[in-house]
Structure formats: C-alpha cells, structure tokens
CSV table of C-alpha atoms and ligand atoms in Angstrom, one decimal:
chain,number,residue,atom,x,y,z
F,232,MET,CA,108.1,131.9,166.2
F,233,ASN,CA,108.8,131.3,162.6
F,234,HIS,CA,112.4,132.2,162.3
F,235,ALA,CA,112.5,131.7,158.5
F,236,PHE,CA,109.6,134.1,158.1
F,237,LEU,CA,111.4,136.9,160.0
F,238,ASN,CA,114.6,136.5,158.0
F,239,GLU,CA,112.9,136.3,154.7
F,240,LEU,CA,110.7,139.4,155.6
F,241,ALA,CA,113.8,141.5,156.5
F,242,GLU,CA,115.6,140.3,153.4
F,243,ALA,CA,112.8,141.3,151.2
F,244,ALA,CA,112.4,144.7,152.9
F,245,GLY,CA,116.2,145.3,152.6
F,246,ALA,CA,116.0,144.4,148.9
F,247,ILE,CA,113.4,147.1,148.4
F,248,CYS,CA,115.7,149.7,150.1
F,249,VAL,CA,118.6,148.7,147.9
F,250,ALA,CA,116.5,148.7,144.7
F,251,GLU,CA,114.9,152.1,145.5
F,252,SER,CA,118.2,153.7,146.4
F,253,ALA,CA,119.4,153.3,142.8
F,254,SER,CA,116.6,155.6,141.6
F,255,PHE,CA,116.4,157.7,144.7
F,256,LYS,CA,115.6,161.4,144.2
F,257,GLU,CA,115.7,164.3,146.7
F,258,VAL,CA,112.0,165.0,145.9
F,259,SER,CA,111.1,161.9,147.8
F,260,ILE,CA,112.4,163.3,151.1
F,261,GLU,CA,110.1,165.0,153.6
F,262,TYR,CA,111.0,166.9,156.7
F,263,LYS,CA,109.3,165.7,159.9
F,264,SER,CA,111.2,168.6,161.5
F,265,ALA,CA,114.3,170.6,160.5
F,266,ARG,CA,116.7,167.7,161.2
F,267,ASP,CA,114.3,164.7,161.1
F,268,LEU,CA,113.8,163.4,157.6
F,269,VAL,CA,111.7,160.7,156.2
F,270,THR,CA,111.8,159.3,152.6
F,271,SER,CA,109.2,157.7,150.4
F,272,VAL,CA,111.2,154.5,150.9
F,273,ASP,CA,110.8,154.5,154.7
F,274,LYS,CA,107.0,154.7,154.0
F,275,LYS,CA,107.0,152.1,151.3
F,276,VAL,CA,109.0,149.6,153.3
F,277,GLU,CA,106.9,150.0,156.4
F,278,ALA,CA,103.7,149.5,154.3
F,279,TYR,CA,105.3,146.4,152.8
F,280,LEU,CA,106.2,145.0,156.3
F,281,ARG,CA,102.8,145.8,157.6
F,282,SER,CA,101.0,144.0,154.7
F,283,ARG,CA,103.2,140.9,155.0
F,284,ILE,CA,102.8,140.7,158.8
F,285,ALA,CA,99.0,141.4,158.6
F,286,ALA,CA,98.5,138.7,155.9
F,287,LYS,CA,100.2,136.1,158.1
F,288,PHE,CA,99.1,137.3,161.6
F,289,PRO,CA,95.9,139.2,161.1
F,290,ASN,CA,95.2,139.4,164.8
F,291,HIS,CA,98.6,140.8,165.9
F,292,SER,CA,99.2,144.5,166.7
F,293,ILE,CA,101.9,146.4,164.8
F,294,LEU,CA,103.9,149.4,165.9
F,295,GLY,CA,106.0,151.1,163.3
F,296,GLU,CA,108.0,154.3,163.2
F,297,GLU,CA,106.1,155.9,160.3
F,298,GLN,CA,102.5,154.8,160.8
F,299,GLY,CA,102.3,154.4,164.6
F,300,LEU,CA,100.3,151.7,166.4
F,301,LEU,CA,97.8,149.4,164.8
F,302,ASP,CA,96.1,148.2,168.0
F,303,LYS,CA,94.5,144.8,167.7
F,304,GLN,CA,94.3,144.3,171.5
F,305,SER,CA,96.6,141.3,171.1
F,306,ASP,CA,99.3,139.9,173.4
F,307,SER,CA,101.5,139.9,170.3
F,308,CYS,CA,102.9,143.1,168.8
F,309,TRP,CA,105.4,143.6,166.0
F,310,ILE,CA,107.7,146.5,166.4
F,311,ILE,CA,109.2,147.7,163.1
F,312,ASP,CA,111.6,150.3,161.9
F,313,PRO,CA,111.6,150.2,158.1
F,314,ILE,CA,114.9,152.1,157.8
F,315,ASP,CA,116.9,152.8,160.9
F,316,GLY,CA,119.6,155.2,159.8
F,317,THR,CA,117.5,157.2,157.4
F,318,ASN,CA,120.2,159.9,157.1
F,319,SER,CA,122.7,157.3,156.0
F,320,TYR,CA,120.2,156.0,153.5
F,321,ILE,CA,119.7,159.5,152.1
F,322,GLN,CA,123.4,160.1,151.9
F,323,GLY,CA,124.1,156.8,150.0
F,324,LEU,CA,126.0,155.5,153.0
F,325,PRO,CA,125.8,151.8,153.9
F,326,GLY,CA,125.1,151.8,157.6
F,327,TYR,CA,121.3,151.5,157.6
F,328,THR,CA,119.1,148.6,158.7
F,329,VAL,CA,115.7,147.1,158.7
F,330,SER,CA,114.7,146.3,162.2
F,331,ILE,CA,111.8,143.9,163.1
F,332,ALA,CA,110.9,142.6,166.5
F,333,LEU,CA,108.1,140.5,167.9
F,334,GLN,CA,106.9,141.3,171.4
F,335,ARG,CA,104.7,138.8,173.4
F,336,LYS,CA,103.0,140.0,176.6
F,337,GLY,CA,105.5,142.9,176.8
F,338,GLU,CA,108.6,140.8,176.2
F,339,ILE,CA,110.6,140.8,173.0
F,340,VAL,CA,110.8,137.1,171.9
F,341,ALA,CA,112.3,137.4,168.4
F,342,GLY,CA,114.1,140.0,166.3
F,343,VAL,CA,116.1,140.7,163.2
F,344,VAL,CA,118.3,143.5,162.2
F,345,TYR,CA,119.3,143.5,158.6
F,346,ALA,CA,121.9,145.7,157.0
F,347,PRO,CA,121.3,145.0,153.3
F,348,VAL,CA,124.3,146.8,151.8
F,349,LEU,CA,126.6,145.1,154.2
F,350,GLY,CA,125.0,141.7,153.7
F,351,GLN,CA,124.6,141.3,157.5
F,352,MET,CA,121.5,139.6,158.9
F,353,PHE,CA,121.4,139.5,162.7
F,354,SER,CA,118.7,137.4,164.3
F,355,ALA,CA,117.7,136.2,167.7
F,356,GLU,CA,115.0,134.2,169.4
F,357,ARG,CA,114.6,134.4,173.2
F,358,GLY,CA,116.5,131.6,174.8
F,359,LYS,CA,118.0,130.4,171.6
F,360,GLY,CA,121.0,132.7,171.1
F,361,ALA,CA,121.8,135.3,168.5
F,362,CYS,CA,123.3,134.8,165.0
F,363,LEU,CA,125.0,136.8,162.2
F,364,ASN,CA,124.1,135.2,158.9
F,365,ASN,CA,123.1,132.1,160.8
F,366,ASN,CA,126.4,131.8,162.6
F,367,ARG,CA,126.3,132.1,166.4
F,368,ILE,CA,127.6,135.4,167.9
F,369,THR,CA,128.6,136.5,171.3
F,370,VAL,CA,129.7,139.8,172.9
F,371,SER,CA,133.4,140.7,173.2
F,372,GLY,CA,135.6,139.7,176.1
F,373,THR,CA,137.2,143.2,176.5
F,374,SER,CA,137.4,144.0,180.2
F,375,LYS,CA,139.0,147.4,180.3
F,376,LEU,CA,137.6,150.6,179.0
F,377,ILE,CA,140.9,151.7,177.6
F,378,ASP,CA,140.9,148.6,175.3
F,379,SER,CA,137.3,149.2,174.1
F,380,VAL,CA,135.9,150.5,170.9
F,381,LEU,CA,132.5,152.1,171.5
F,382,SER,CA,129.8,153.9,169.6
F,383,SER,CA,127.0,156.3,170.4
F,384,GLY,CA,124.6,158.7,168.6
F,385,PHE,CA,123.0,162.1,168.9
F,386,ALA,CA,119.3,161.6,168.5
F,387,CYS,CA,119.0,163.9,171.5
F,388,ILE,CA,120.4,166.8,169.6
F,389,ARG,CA,117.9,166.6,166.9
F,390,GLU,CA,115.3,166.5,169.6
F,391,GLY,CA,116.8,169.6,171.3
F,392,PHE,CA,117.0,167.5,174.5
F,393,GLN,CA,119.1,168.6,177.5
F,394,PRO,CA,121.4,167.4,178.8
F,395,ASP,CA,122.6,166.4,175.3
F,396,ASN,CA,125.1,163.7,174.6
F,397,LEU,CA,128.1,166.0,174.1
F,398,GLY,CA,129.2,166.0,177.8
F,399,ALA,CA,129.2,162.2,177.9
F,400,PHE,CA,130.9,162.0,174.6
F,401,SER,CA,133.8,164.2,175.8
F,402,ARG,CA,134.1,162.3,179.0
F,403,VAL,CA,134.2,158.9,177.3
F,404,ILE,CA,136.5,159.5,174.3
F,405,PRO,CA,139.7,160.1,176.2
F,406,LYS,CA,139.2,156.9,178.2
F,407,VAL,CA,138.7,154.4,175.3
F,408,ARG,CA,140.7,152.9,172.5
F,409,ASP,CA,138.5,154.3,169.8
F,410,PHE,CA,135.0,155.5,168.9
F,411,ARG,CA,132.7,155.0,165.9
F,412,ARG,CA,129.4,156.8,165.0
F,413,HIS,CA,127.2,154.8,162.6
F,414,GLY,CA,123.8,156.5,162.8
F,415,SER,CA,121.6,153.4,163.3
F,416,ALA,CA,120.9,152.4,166.9
F,417,ALA,CA,119.8,149.0,165.6
F,418,LEU,CA,123.1,148.4,163.9
F,419,ASP,CA,125.1,149.6,166.9
F,420,LEU,CA,123.3,147.1,169.1
F,421,ALA,CA,123.8,144.3,166.6
F,422,TRP,CA,127.5,145.1,166.5
F,423,VAL,CA,127.7,145.0,170.3
F,424,ALA,CA,126.0,141.6,170.1
F,425,ALA,CA,128.5,140.4,167.6
F,426,GLY,CA,131.5,141.6,169.6
F,427,LYS,CA,132.5,144.1,166.9
F,428,LEU,CA,131.8,146.9,169.3
F,429,ASP,CA,132.4,146.6,173.1
F,430,GLY,CA,129.7,149.0,174.0
F,431,TYR,CA,127.2,151.6,172.9
F,432,TRP,CA,125.1,154.3,174.7
F,433,GLU,CA,122.5,156.8,173.6
F,434,GLN,CA,119.4,158.7,174.8
F,435,CYS,CA,116.2,159.9,173.2
F,436,LEU,CA,115.7,156.6,171.3
F,437,ASN,CA,112.3,155.1,170.6
F,438,ILE,CA,111.3,151.5,171.1
F,439,TYR,CA,111.3,150.7,167.4
F,440,ASP,CA,115.0,151.8,167.1
F,441,VAL,CA,116.1,149.3,169.7
F,442,ALA,CA,113.5,146.4,170.1
F,443,ALA,CA,115.3,143.9,168.0
F,444,GLY,CA,118.8,145.1,168.9
F,445,VAL,CA,118.1,144.7,172.6
F,446,LEU,CA,117.2,141.0,172.2
F,447,LEU,CA,120.3,140.5,170.1
F,448,VAL,CA,122.5,141.9,172.9
F,449,GLN,CA,120.7,139.8,175.5
F,450,GLU,CA,120.9,136.6,173.6
F,451,ALA,CA,124.6,137.2,172.8
F,452,GLY,CA,125.4,137.5,176.5
F,453,GLY,CA,125.6,141.2,176.8
F,454,MET,CA,124.2,143.7,179.3
F,455,LEU,CA,121.6,146.5,178.9
F,456,THR,CA,120.5,149.1,181.3
F,457,ASP,CA,119.1,152.6,181.4
F,458,TYR,CA,121.5,155.4,182.5
F,459,ARG,CA,120.7,154.7,186.2
F,460,GLY,CA,121.5,151.0,185.9
F,461,GLY,CA,117.8,150.0,185.8
F,462,ILE,CA,115.6,148.5,183.1
F,463,ASP,CA,113.7,151.7,182.0
F,464,TYR,CA,115.3,151.7,178.5
F,465,PRO,CA,115.2,153.3,176.0
F,466,ALA,CA,113.1,156.0,177.8
F,467,GLY,CA,115.7,156.4,180.6
F,468,GLY,CA,118.7,156.2,178.2
F,469,LEU,CA,120.4,153.1,177.0
F,470,VAL,CA,123.8,151.6,177.8
F,471,ALA,CA,124.6,148.3,176.0
F,472,THR,CA,127.9,146.5,176.5
F,473,ASN,CA,129.6,143.2,176.8
F,474,GLY,CA,128.9,143.3,180.5
F,475,LEU,CA,132.5,143.6,181.6
F,476,ILE,CA,132.8,147.3,180.9
F,477,HIS,CA,129.2,148.1,181.7
F,478,GLU,CA,129.5,149.9,185.0
F,479,GLN,CA,132.7,151.8,184.0
F,480,LEU,CA,130.9,153.1,180.9
F,481,ARG,CA,127.6,153.8,182.5
F,482,LYS,CA,129.2,155.9,185.3
F,483,LEU,CA,131.2,157.9,182.8
F,484,VAL,CA,128.1,158.6,180.7
F,485,VAL,CA,126.0,159.8,183.6
F,486,GLU,CA,129.0,161.4,185.5
F,487,GLU,CA,128.4,159.4,188.7
U,724,2AM,P1,116.2,156.8,162.3
U,724,2AM,O1,117.3,156.8,161.4
U,724,2AM,O2,115.1,155.8,162.0
U,724,2AM,O3,115.5,158.2,162.4
U,724,2AM,C1,120.9,157.5,165.6
U,724,2AM,O4,121.4,158.4,166.5
U,724,2AM,C2,119.6,156.9,166.0
U,724,2AM,O5,118.6,157.9,166.4
U,724,2AM,C3,118.9,156.2,164.8
U,724,2AM,O6,118.5,155.0,165.3
U,724,2AM,C4,117.8,157.1,164.4
U,724,2AM,O7,116.7,156.5,163.8
U,724,2AM,C5,117.4,157.8,165.7
U,724,2AM,N1,116.8,159.1,165.5
U,724,2AM,C6,117.0,159.9,164.5
U,724,2AM,N2,116.4,161.1,164.7
U,724,2AM,C7,115.8,161.0,165.8
U,724,2AM,C8,114.9,161.9,166.6
U,724,2AM,N3,114.6,163.1,166.1
U,724,2AM,N4,114.4,161.5,167.7
U,724,2AM,C9,114.7,160.3,168.2
U,724,2AM,N5,115.5,159.4,167.5
U,724,2AM,C10,116.0,159.7,166.4
U,725,CA,CA1,114.9,154.5,163.8
C-alpha cells in the first residue's frame, strides 16, 4: 500500500475542511433526521476523496458515509468517512477527523485518521505498526480501571436504540479516574492507539466510523471486541482498550 498516498489524501481532505469552515454557513446544513446532520462540506470532501481514489485505483470499490457503496466487484474496498464528528465541525469545535481505510479481502490493511485542526495524523499499515505524525505509538500501560481515562459516545441515542448507552455510562463513570466525550469515534480510537485514552466503548456505529481506527488500535497493541467479547464489531457494539483493562470495562458496559 502506498503510505504516502493515504497521508497526502487525508491531509488534502483535512485542508478542505479547515478552509471551508472559515466561510461555513448554516444554510449548508441538511437534516438526515432530527439529530443527524450533514453539511455541504461532508459531501464535498467525500466527492473529493472518491475522485482521488478512483483516479489512482479505478477498479477498487469505495464505501463512504454520504454516497454509500460504489461496488466494483473488487477484493479492494476503500472505506471513507469525510468528516467523523460532523456536530463538532458544525459547532466550530476541533475534534473532527477525516477517516480513510483500505480493506483487502475483508481485512483492513491500511488506514489514516487525520484531525486537521489538531494537526494529528494517525496512520497504520497491517503488520507495520501505528504512527502519530510519523512517530510510532503504542497503547497505554494502565492496568487498573480506577487509573483509567475513558471515552464513549451516544450515537445510539440519535438512533433511538434500546438499551441506550446511559446505563453503561453511569456504571462506568464511578469506577474510573475520568471520562471524556469527543464526538468522533475515529478520533477516540486513534487516541486509544496513542495511549492518550486507556479505553473507549460505543454502540450503533457504522463501519466507516471505525475502519481506520480499528487498525490503529490493533497495530498499537490494543484490544478490540464487540460487547460479548467476540469480533462482531461495530454491529455488536465496540470496546477498544489497551488490553489490560479490557475485560473489566467490557463487563461493566454490558453488566455481566
Ligand atoms: P458522524 O459525526 O460522522 O455522524 C459519535 O458518537 C460517533 O457516532 C461519531 O463517529 C458519529 O459520526 C457517529 N454517529 C453520529 N450520528 C450517528 C447516528 N445517527 N447513527 C450512527 N452513528 C452516528
Ligand atoms: Ca462518522
């Protein structure tokens, strides 16, 4: 995989987000549903990513949040989220990312998560480790839940899904050192990979929210499971940790 291509692509997409946010107007927001918003910038950046990928890899499939699947019957599929954390983007908050992953024969083999306002480019290739701005990263060494800083999200509430995440949230918070909520699953996973967070959990996510972030966590030595401890994530919920606190957190989340 062309590592430089992925990094440059994410950087260019992030630059579009930043440039557009300066002139961003409310009129360019649409409601997919009452609480699920999309901006003209999400669409513009996805179209940009698709055209760059298609120009270089015309036979590859592409799955993106806004336009769905372009099925080329290929073993290779790009999984893209032009802006993960659209609400932060709309609010002028810095915690949004561009997420791009390459899947081959069902396995994610390369991925980048780029937070342009933060200047953080996370990248990974299968078997080659994970990096933040080209410096190697690993998950944290925190072994006790009470020493951990965790994050989560509430996509399920926007979906009206039951059980929602509020029960898990109230069980977990008293047992940990602190909690953060960032609003981008891709960023949360990247920060678990970099050891800035000890763990993260969420349900009702889609593959494009997590594809690149999952590879980052794996390549940084972390652990990912669904809520039951299996590999059916994100459909079966997602728990991502440094490995050491994984079972403690997973059991609290699902109340086992
Ligand atoms: P988005 O910003 O691209 O919409 C935060 O909890 C995470 O949930 C983000 O990655 C966000 O991605 C995703 N998300 C937001 N709304 C959602 C919805 N209605 N259904 C599923 N996922 C959602
Ligand atoms: Ca998303």
